[in-house]
Coordinates of C-alpha atoms and ligand atoms in Angstrom, one line a residue:
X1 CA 56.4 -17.6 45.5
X2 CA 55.9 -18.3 48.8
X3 CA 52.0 -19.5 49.8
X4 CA 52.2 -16.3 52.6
X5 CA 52.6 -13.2 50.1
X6 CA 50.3 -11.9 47.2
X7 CA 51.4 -9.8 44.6
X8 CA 49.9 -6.6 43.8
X9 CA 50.5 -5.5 40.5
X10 CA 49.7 -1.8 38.3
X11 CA 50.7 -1.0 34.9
X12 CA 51.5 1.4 32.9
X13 CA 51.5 1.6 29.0
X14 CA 52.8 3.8 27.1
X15 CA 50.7 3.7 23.2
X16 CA 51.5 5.6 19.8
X17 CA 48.5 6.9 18.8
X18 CA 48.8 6.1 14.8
X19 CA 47.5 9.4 13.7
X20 CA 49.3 10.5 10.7
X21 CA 50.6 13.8 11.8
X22 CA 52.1 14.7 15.5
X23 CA 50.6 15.8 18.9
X24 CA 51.1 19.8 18.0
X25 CA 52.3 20.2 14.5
X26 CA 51.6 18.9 11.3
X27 CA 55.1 17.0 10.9
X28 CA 54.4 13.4 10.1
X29 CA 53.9 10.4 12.7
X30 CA 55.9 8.2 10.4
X31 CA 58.4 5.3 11.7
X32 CA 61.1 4.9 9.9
X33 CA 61.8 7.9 8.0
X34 CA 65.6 9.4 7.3
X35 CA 66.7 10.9 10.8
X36 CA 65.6 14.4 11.4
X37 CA 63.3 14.7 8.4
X38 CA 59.9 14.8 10.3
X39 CA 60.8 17.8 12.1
X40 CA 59.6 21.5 12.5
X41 CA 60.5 24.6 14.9
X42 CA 57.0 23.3 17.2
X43 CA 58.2 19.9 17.6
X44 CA 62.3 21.5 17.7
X45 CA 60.7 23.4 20.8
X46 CA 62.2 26.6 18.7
X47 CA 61.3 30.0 20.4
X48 CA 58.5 31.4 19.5
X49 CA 56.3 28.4 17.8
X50 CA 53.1 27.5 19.5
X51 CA 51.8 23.8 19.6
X52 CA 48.0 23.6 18.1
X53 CA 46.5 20.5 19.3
X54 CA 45.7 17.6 16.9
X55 CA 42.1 17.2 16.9
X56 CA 42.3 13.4 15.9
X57 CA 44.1 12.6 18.8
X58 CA 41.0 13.6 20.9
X59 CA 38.7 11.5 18.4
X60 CA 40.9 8.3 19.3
X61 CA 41.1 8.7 23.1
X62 CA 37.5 9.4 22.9
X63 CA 36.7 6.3 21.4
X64 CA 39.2 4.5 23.6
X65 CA 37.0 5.9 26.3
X66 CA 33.8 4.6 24.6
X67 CA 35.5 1.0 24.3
X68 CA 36.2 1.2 28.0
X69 CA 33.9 3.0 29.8
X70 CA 35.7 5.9 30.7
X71 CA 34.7 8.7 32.3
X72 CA 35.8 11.9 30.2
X73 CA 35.6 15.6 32.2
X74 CA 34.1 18.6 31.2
X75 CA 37.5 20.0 30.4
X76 CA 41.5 18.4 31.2
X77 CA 44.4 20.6 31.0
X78 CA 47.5 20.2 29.3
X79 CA 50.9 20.5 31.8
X80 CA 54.4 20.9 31.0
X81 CA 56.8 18.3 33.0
X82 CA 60.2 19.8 33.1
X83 CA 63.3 17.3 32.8
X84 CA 66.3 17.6 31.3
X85 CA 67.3 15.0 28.5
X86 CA 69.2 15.3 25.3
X87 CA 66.1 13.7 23.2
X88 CA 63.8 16.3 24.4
X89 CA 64.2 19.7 22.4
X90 CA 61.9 21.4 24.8
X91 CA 63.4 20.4 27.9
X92 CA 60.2 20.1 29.4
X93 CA 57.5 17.3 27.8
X94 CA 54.0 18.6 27.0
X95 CA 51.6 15.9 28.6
X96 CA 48.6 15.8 31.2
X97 CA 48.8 15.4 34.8
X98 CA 46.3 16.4 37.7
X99 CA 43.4 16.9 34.9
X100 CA 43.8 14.0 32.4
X101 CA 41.2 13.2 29.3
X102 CA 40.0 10.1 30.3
X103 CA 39.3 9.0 34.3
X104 CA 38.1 5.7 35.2
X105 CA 37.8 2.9 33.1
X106 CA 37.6 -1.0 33.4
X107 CA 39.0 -4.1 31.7
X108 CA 37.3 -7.5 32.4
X109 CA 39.9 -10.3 32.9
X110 CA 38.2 -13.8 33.3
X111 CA 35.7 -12.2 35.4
X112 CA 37.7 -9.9 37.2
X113 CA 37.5 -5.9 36.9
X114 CA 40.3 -4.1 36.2
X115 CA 40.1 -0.8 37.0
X116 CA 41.9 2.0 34.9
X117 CA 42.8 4.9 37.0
X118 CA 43.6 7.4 33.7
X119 CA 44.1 7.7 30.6
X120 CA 46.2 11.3 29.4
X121 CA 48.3 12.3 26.1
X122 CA 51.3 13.5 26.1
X123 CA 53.9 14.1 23.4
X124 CA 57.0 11.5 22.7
X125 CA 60.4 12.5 23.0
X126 CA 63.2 11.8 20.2
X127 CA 65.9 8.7 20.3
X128 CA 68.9 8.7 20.5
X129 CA 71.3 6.1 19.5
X130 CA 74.8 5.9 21.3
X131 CA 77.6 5.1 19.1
X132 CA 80.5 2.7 19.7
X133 CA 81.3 1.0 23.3
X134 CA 78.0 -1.4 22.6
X135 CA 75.3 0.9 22.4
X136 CA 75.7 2.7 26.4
X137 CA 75.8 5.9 27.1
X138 CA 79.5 5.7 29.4
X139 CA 81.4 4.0 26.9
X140 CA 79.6 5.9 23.4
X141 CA 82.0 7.5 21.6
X142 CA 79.4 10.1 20.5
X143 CA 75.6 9.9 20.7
X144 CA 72.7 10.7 17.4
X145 CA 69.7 12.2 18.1
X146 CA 66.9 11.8 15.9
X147 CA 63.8 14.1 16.8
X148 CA 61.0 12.4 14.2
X149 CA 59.8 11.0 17.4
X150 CA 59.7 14.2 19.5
X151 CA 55.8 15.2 19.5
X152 CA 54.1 11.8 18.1
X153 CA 51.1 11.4 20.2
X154 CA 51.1 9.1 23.2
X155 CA 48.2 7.7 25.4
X156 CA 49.1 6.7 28.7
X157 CA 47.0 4.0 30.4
X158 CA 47.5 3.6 34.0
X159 CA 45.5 0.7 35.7
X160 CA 44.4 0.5 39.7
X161 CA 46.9 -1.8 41.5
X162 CA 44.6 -4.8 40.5
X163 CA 46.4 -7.0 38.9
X164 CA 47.5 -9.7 41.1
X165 CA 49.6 -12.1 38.8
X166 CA 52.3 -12.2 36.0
X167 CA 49.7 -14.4 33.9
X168 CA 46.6 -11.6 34.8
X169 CA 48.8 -8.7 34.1
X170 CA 49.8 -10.5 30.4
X171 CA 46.1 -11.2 30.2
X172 CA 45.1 -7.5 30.4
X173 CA 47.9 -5.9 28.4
X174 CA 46.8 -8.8 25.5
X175 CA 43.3 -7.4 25.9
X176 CA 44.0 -3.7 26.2
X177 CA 46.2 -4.3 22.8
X178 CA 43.2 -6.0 21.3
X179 CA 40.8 -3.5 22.3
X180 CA 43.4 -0.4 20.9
X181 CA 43.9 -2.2 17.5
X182 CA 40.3 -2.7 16.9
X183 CA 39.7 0.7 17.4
X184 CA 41.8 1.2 15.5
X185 CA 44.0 3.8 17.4
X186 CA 47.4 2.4 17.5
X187 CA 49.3 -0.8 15.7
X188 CA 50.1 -1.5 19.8
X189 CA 53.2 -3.2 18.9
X190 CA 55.6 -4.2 21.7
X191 CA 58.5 -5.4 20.1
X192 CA 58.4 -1.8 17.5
X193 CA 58.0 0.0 20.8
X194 CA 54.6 1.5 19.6
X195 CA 52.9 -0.4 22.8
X196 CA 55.8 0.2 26.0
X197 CA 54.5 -1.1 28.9
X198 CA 55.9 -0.6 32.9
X199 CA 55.0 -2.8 35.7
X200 CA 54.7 -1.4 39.2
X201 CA 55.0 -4.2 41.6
X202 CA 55.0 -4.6 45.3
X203 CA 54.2 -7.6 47.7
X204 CA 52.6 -8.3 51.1
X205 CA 51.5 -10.8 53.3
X206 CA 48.2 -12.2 52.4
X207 CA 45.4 -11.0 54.6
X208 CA 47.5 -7.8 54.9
X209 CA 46.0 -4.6 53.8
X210 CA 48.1 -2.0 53.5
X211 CA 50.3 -2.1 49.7
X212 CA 54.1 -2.7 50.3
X213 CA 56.7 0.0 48.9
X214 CA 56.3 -1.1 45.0
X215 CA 59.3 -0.9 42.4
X216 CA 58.5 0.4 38.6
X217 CA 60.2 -2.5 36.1
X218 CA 61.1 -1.4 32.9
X219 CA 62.5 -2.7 29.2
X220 CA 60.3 -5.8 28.7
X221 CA 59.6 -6.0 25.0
X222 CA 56.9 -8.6 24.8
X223 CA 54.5 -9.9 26.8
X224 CA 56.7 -12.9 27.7
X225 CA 58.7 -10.2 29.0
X226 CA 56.8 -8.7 30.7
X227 CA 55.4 -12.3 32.8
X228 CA 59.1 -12.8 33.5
X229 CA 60.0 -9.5 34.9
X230 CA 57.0 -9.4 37.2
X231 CA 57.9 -13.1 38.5
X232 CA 61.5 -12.7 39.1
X233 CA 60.3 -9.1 40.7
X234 CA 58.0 -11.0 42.9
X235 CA 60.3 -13.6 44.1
X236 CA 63.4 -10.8 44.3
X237 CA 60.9 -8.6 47.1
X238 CA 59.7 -11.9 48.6
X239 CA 63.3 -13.1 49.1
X240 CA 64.7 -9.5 50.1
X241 CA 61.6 -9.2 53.2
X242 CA 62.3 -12.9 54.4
X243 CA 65.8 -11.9 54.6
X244 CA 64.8 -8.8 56.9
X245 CA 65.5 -6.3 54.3
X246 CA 63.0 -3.9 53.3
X247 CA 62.4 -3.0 49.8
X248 CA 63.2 0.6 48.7
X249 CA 61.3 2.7 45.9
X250 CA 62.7 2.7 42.8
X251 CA 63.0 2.1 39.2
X252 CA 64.1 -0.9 38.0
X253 CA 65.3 -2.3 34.3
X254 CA 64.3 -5.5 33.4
X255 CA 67.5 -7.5 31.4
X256 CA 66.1 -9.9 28.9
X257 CA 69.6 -12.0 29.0
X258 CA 69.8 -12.6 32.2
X259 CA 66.5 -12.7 33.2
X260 CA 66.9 -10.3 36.1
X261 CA 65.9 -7.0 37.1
X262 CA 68.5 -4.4 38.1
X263 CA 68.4 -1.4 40.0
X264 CA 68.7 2.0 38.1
X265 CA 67.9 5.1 40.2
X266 CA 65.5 6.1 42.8
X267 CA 62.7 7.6 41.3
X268 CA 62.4 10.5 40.7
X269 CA 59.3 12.0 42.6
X270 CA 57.0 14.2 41.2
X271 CA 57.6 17.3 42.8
X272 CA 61.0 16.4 40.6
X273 CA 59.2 17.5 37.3
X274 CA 57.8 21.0 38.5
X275 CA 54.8 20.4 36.6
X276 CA 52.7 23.8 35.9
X277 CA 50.0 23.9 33.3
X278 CA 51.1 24.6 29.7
X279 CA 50.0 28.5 29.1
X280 CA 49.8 27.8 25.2
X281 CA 47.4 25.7 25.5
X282 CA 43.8 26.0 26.3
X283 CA 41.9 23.6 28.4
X284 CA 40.8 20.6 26.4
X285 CA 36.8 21.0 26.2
X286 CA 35.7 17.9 24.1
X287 CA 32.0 19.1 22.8
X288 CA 29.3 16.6 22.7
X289 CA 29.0 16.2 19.0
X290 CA 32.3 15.0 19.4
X291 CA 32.2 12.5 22.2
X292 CA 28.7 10.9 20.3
X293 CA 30.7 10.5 17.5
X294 CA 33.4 8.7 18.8
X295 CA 31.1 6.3 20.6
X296 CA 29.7 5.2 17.2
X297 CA 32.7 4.3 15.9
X298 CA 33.7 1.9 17.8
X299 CA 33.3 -1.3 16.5
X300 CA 32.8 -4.8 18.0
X301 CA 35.4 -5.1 20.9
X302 CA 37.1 -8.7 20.9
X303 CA 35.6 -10.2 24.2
X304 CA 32.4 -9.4 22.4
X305 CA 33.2 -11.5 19.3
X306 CA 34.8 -13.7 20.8
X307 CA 31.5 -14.7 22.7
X308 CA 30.1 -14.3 19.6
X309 CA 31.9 -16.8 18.1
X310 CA 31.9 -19.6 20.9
X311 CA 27.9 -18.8 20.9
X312 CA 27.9 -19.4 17.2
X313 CA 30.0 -21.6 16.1
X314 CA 30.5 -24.2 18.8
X315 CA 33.9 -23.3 18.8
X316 CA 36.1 -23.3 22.3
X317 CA 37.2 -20.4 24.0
X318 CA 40.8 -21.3 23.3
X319 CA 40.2 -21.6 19.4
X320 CA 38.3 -18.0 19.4
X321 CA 41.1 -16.1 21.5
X322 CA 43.7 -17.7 18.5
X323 CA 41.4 -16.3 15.6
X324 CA 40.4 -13.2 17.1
X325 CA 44.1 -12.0 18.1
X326 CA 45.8 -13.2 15.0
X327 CA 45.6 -9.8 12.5
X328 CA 42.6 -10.7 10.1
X329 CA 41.9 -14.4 11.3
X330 CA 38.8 -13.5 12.6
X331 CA 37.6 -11.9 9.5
X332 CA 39.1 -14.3 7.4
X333 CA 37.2 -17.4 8.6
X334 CA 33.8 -15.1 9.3
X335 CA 33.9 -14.9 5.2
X336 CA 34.8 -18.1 4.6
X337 CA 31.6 -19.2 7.2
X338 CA 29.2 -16.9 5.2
X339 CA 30.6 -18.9 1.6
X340 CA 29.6 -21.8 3.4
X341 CA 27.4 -24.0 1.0
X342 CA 28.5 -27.4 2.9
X343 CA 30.2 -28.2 6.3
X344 CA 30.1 -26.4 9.4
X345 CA 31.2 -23.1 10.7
X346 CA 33.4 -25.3 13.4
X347 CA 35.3 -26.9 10.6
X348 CA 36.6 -23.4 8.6
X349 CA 37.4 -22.7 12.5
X350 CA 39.6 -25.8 12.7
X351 CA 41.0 -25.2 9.6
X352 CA 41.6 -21.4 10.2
X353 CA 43.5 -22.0 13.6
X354 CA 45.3 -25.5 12.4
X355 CA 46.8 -25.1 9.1
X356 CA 46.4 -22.2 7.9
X357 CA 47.9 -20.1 10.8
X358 CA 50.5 -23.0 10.7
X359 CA 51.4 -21.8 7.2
X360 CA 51.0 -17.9 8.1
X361 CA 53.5 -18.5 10.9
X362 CA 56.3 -20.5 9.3
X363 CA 56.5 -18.3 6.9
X364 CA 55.9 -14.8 8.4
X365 CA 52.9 -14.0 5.3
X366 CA 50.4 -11.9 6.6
X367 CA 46.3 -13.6 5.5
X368 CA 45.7 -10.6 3.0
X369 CA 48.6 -12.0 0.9
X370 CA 47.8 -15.9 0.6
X371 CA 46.4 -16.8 -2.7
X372 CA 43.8 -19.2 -1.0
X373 CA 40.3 -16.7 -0.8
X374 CA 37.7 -17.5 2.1
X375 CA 35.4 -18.6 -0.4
X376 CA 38.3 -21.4 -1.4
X377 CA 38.6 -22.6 2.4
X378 CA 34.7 -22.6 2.4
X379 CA 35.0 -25.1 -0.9
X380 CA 37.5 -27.0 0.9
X381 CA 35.4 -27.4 3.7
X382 CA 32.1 -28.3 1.6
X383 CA 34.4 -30.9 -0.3
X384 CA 35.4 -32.6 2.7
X385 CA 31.5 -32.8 4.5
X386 CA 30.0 -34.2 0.7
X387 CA 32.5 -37.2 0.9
X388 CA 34.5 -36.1 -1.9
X389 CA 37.7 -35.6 0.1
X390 CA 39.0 -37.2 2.7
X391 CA 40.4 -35.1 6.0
X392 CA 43.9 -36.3 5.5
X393 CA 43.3 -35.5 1.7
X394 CA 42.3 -32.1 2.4
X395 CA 45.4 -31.5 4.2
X396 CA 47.1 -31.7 1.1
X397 CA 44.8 -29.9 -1.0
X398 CA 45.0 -27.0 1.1
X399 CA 48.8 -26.9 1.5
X400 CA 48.8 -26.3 -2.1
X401 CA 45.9 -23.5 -1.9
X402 CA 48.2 -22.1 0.4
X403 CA 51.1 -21.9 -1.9
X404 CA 49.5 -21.1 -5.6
X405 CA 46.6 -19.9 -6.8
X406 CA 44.4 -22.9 -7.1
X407 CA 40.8 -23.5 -6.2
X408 CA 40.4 -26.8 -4.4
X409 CA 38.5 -28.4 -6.9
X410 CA 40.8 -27.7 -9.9
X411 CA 43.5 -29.4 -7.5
X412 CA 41.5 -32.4 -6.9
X413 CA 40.5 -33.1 -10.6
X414 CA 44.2 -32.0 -11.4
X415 CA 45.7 -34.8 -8.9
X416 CA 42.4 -37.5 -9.3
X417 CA 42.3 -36.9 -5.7
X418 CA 38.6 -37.2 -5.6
X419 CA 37.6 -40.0 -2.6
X420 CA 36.1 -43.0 -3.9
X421 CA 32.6 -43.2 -2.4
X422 CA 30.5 -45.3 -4.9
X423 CA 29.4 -48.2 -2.4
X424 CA 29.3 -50.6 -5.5
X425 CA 33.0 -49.4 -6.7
X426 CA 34.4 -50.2 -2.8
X427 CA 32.3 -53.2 -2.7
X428 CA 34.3 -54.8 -5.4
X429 CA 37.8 -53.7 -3.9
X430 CA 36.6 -55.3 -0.4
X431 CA 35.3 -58.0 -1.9
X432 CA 38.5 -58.9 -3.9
X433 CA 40.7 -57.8 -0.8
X434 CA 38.7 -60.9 1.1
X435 CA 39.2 -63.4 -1.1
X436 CA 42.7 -62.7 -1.9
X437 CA 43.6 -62.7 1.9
X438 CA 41.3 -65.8 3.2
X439 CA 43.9 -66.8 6.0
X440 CA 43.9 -63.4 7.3
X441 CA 39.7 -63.8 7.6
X442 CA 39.6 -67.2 9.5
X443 CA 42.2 -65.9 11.5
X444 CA 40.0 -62.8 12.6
X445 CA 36.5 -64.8 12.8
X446 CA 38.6 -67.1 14.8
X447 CA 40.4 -64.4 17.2
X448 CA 40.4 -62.6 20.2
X449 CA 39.4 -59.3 20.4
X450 CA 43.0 -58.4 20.1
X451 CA 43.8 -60.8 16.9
X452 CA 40.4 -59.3 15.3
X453 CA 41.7 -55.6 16.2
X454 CA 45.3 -56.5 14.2
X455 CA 43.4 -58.5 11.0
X456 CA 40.8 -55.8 10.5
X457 CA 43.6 -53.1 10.4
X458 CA 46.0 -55.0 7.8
X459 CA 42.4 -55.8 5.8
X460 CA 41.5 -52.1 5.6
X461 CA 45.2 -51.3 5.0
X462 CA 44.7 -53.8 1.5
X463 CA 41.2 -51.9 1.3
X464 CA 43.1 -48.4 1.4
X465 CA 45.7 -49.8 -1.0
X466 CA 44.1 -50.9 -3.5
X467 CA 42.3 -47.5 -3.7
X468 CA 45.5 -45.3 -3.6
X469 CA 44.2 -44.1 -0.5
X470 CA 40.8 -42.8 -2.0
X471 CA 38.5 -44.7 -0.4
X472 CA 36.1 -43.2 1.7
X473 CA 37.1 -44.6 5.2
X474 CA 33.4 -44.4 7.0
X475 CA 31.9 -46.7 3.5
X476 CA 34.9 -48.9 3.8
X477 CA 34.6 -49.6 7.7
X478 CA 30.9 -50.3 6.7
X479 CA 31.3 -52.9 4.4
X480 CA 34.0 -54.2 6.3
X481 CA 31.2 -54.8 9.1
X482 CA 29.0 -56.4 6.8
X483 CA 31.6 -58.9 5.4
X484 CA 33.3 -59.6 8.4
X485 CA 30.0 -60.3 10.9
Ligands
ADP501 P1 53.5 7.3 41.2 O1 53.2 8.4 42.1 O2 54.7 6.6 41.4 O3 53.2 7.6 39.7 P2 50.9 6.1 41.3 O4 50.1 5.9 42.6 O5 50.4 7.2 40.4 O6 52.4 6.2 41.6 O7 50.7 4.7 40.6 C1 51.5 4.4 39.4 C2 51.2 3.0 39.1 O8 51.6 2.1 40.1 C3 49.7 2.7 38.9 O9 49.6 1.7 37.8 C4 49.3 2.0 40.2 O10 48.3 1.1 40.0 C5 50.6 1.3 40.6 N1 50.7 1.2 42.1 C6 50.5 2.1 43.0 N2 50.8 1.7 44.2 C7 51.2 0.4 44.0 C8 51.7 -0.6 44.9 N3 51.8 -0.5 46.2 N4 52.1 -1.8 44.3 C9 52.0 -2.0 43.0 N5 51.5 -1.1 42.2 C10 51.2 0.1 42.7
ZN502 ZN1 56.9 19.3 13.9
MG503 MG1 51.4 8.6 39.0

């Protein structure tokens, strides 16, 4: 982008609420199921049922706002948004709009507030699936509708135009996803379409400050996605004002093949919607018992532990963001820490981010299913700081941990792996390595410093050889000192 224009950046996310039945009936929040099986006259929008709010969908966003320091109002109001749309049985959506749950929250991004305008619920519609002519409407043959999604709960989170970046607006979804699955709300998965998330975008000049007319991009499944849409949206407005154009308002949909954002329709504006508040619903009046409650059950968010962990371990920043986003990594190497009888806490870190997670992702296991047990990585670990195993050793102890159910030490015994680190043992194999290679001695005592550099790497190679690759390298290069002078 051009050094004259910022970005300015808000974003709105969409989140399933994992609750196990809908927004206003007790049909089941299940993905997956047989089309049209989850499905009752409330959720078919058949005259004459009344929704009855689900009153774990108020404990989650209530924790949510605990986690982010939301404000939450006496009392929000449930509205009905009319629109017109084959996967909507209403024909009008049942969500919140002037009076939402939640007001006012915060994300901290490397330092930098976020602020979060609101957060309100509203119901899901249904899907539907266009059949033949690849999947668009125009060219379908006919069009399915499955209604198992009409009525799951949604959260939507809208953030203050604060963002200022493609990386910061990745950076705060990736946190706002961390913070909703350990609350454990939502499974916030992008690429399911449990977490959807829309960017608003709009540039000016820098130093300007009025906003510029933003665009809404849509369809990014990931958060690679979404970096890519904002940038190419960026660059698109920058190029458009240079050119003299001016950017109109509208909604735009991000295409993942060719990396490009299209124009779809203007948008629609509110006044579009004809929102009026639902009258079978009363106003949402969250008691105090409740909103205590919630606040106790939320546990430690991950920028928390992830301090934590830097604080405690030693660890880098880098190496705690890996094992606190990766599902159960965090807990995994906190276990294998507190089996700890030998080695540090960095080490099972090291391990944890290296080659296990190596393992985990080339071959799609989640950590509950490996047959190594944290208390097995913490034996690794204690084998390797008593001497017992060398590092390159313990590489391929654990690959096997990894695979079968083996404790490190039965593999060791079972493959003589154990390092050799009797100093008398190695002093016999250095000893025997000297006097069988005399020529390659005089020629180090009588070298430069790059000679000595090549002869003291072929003797420890014999050294190594000779010991099947057991020896303990620190003893080795300490006798080799001694010998050599
Ligand atoms: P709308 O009326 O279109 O819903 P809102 O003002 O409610 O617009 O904002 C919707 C989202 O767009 C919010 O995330 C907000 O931060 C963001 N936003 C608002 N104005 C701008 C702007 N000029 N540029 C980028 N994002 C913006
Ligand atoms: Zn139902
Ligand atoms: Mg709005």
């Amino acid at each position: 982008m051009s050094a004259d224009y910022e970005a300015v950046i808000g974003l709105e996310a969409h989140v399933e609420l994992a609750t196990v039945t809908k927004l206003f009936c007790g049909c089941l929040n299940e993905f997956g199921a047989e089309p049209n099986t989850n499905v009752c006259p409330v959720c078919l929008g058949l005259p004459g049922s009344l929704p009855v709010l689900n009153r774990t969908v108020v404990e989650y966003a209530l924790r949510f706002a605990a986690a982010l320091d939301f404000h939450v109002p006496e009392e929000s109001i449930f509205a009905r948004k009319n629109y017109f749309y084959p996967d909507m049985p209403k024909d009008y959506q049942i969500s919140q709009y002037e009076e939402p749950i939640l007001v006012d929250g915060q994300i901290e991004i490397d330092g930098v507030r976020i602020g979060i305008e609101r957060a309100h619920l509203e119901e899901d519609t249904g899907k539907t699936t266009h059949m033949g002519g690849g999947g668009r409407i125009h060219e379908a043959d006919y069009s399915l509708v499955d209604y198992n999604r009409a009525g799951v709960p949604l959260m939507e989170i809208v953030s203050r135009p604060d963002i200022r970046t493609a990386e910061q607006a990745r950076a705060y979804v990736s946190e706002l996803r961390g913070v909703l699955k350990t609350i454990g709300v939502s499974d916030v998965k992008m690429e399911e379409g449990s977490m959807r998330v829309d960017a608003n975008v709009s540039v000016r000049k820098v130093g300007a400050t009025e906003f510029g007319t933003k665009v809404e991009v849509k369809n990014m499944n990931s958060l690679r996605s979404l970096g890519r849409a904002i940038d190419f949206e960026i660059e698109r407005q920058v190029e458009a004002i240079e050119a003299g154009e001016r950017i109109v308002q509208e909604t735009r949909h991000w295409d993942e093949a060719d990396g490009r954002t299209h124009g779809m329709r203007t948008k629609e504006g509110s006044s579009d919607y004809r929102y009026f508040p639902e009258p079978d619903l009363v106003p949402l009046a969250p008691s105090a018992e409740m909103r205590t409650a919630a606040a106790g059950q939320v546990p430690e968010l991950p920028q928390a532990r992830r301090a934590r962990l830097i604080a405690e371990w030693g660890i880098a920043e880098t190496d705690a963001r890996v094992l606190v986003d990766v599902e159960g990594l965090a807990d995994f190497a906190e276990a294998a820490v507190a089996a700890l009888t030998d080695g540090a806490a960095r080490d099972v870190a090291n391990w944890c981010t290296g080659d296990v997670l190596g393992y985990l992702n080339e071959t799609g296991l989640s950590i509950e299913v490996l047959p190594l047990a944290p208390d097995g990585l913490a034996e690794l670990v204690g084998l390797v700081a008593a001497g017992t195993l060398s590092r390159n050793q313990a590489k391929d102890v654990l690959a096997e941990c990894l695979r079968e159910p083996k404790r490190p030490k039965q593999v060791v015994e079972e493959r003589g792996l154990e390092q050799v680190s009797d100093t008398g043992a190695l002093a016999a194999v250095v000893d025997e390595v000297l006097a069988a290679n005399a020529d390659a001695v005089d020629e180090y005592r009588a070298g430069d410093d790059k000679v000595k550099k090549k002869k003291r790497g072929f003797l420890m190679g014999e050294c190594m050889k000779a010991l099947k690759g057991q020896g303990n390298p620190q003893m080795l290069n300490q006798l080799l000192d001694e010998r050599l002078g």
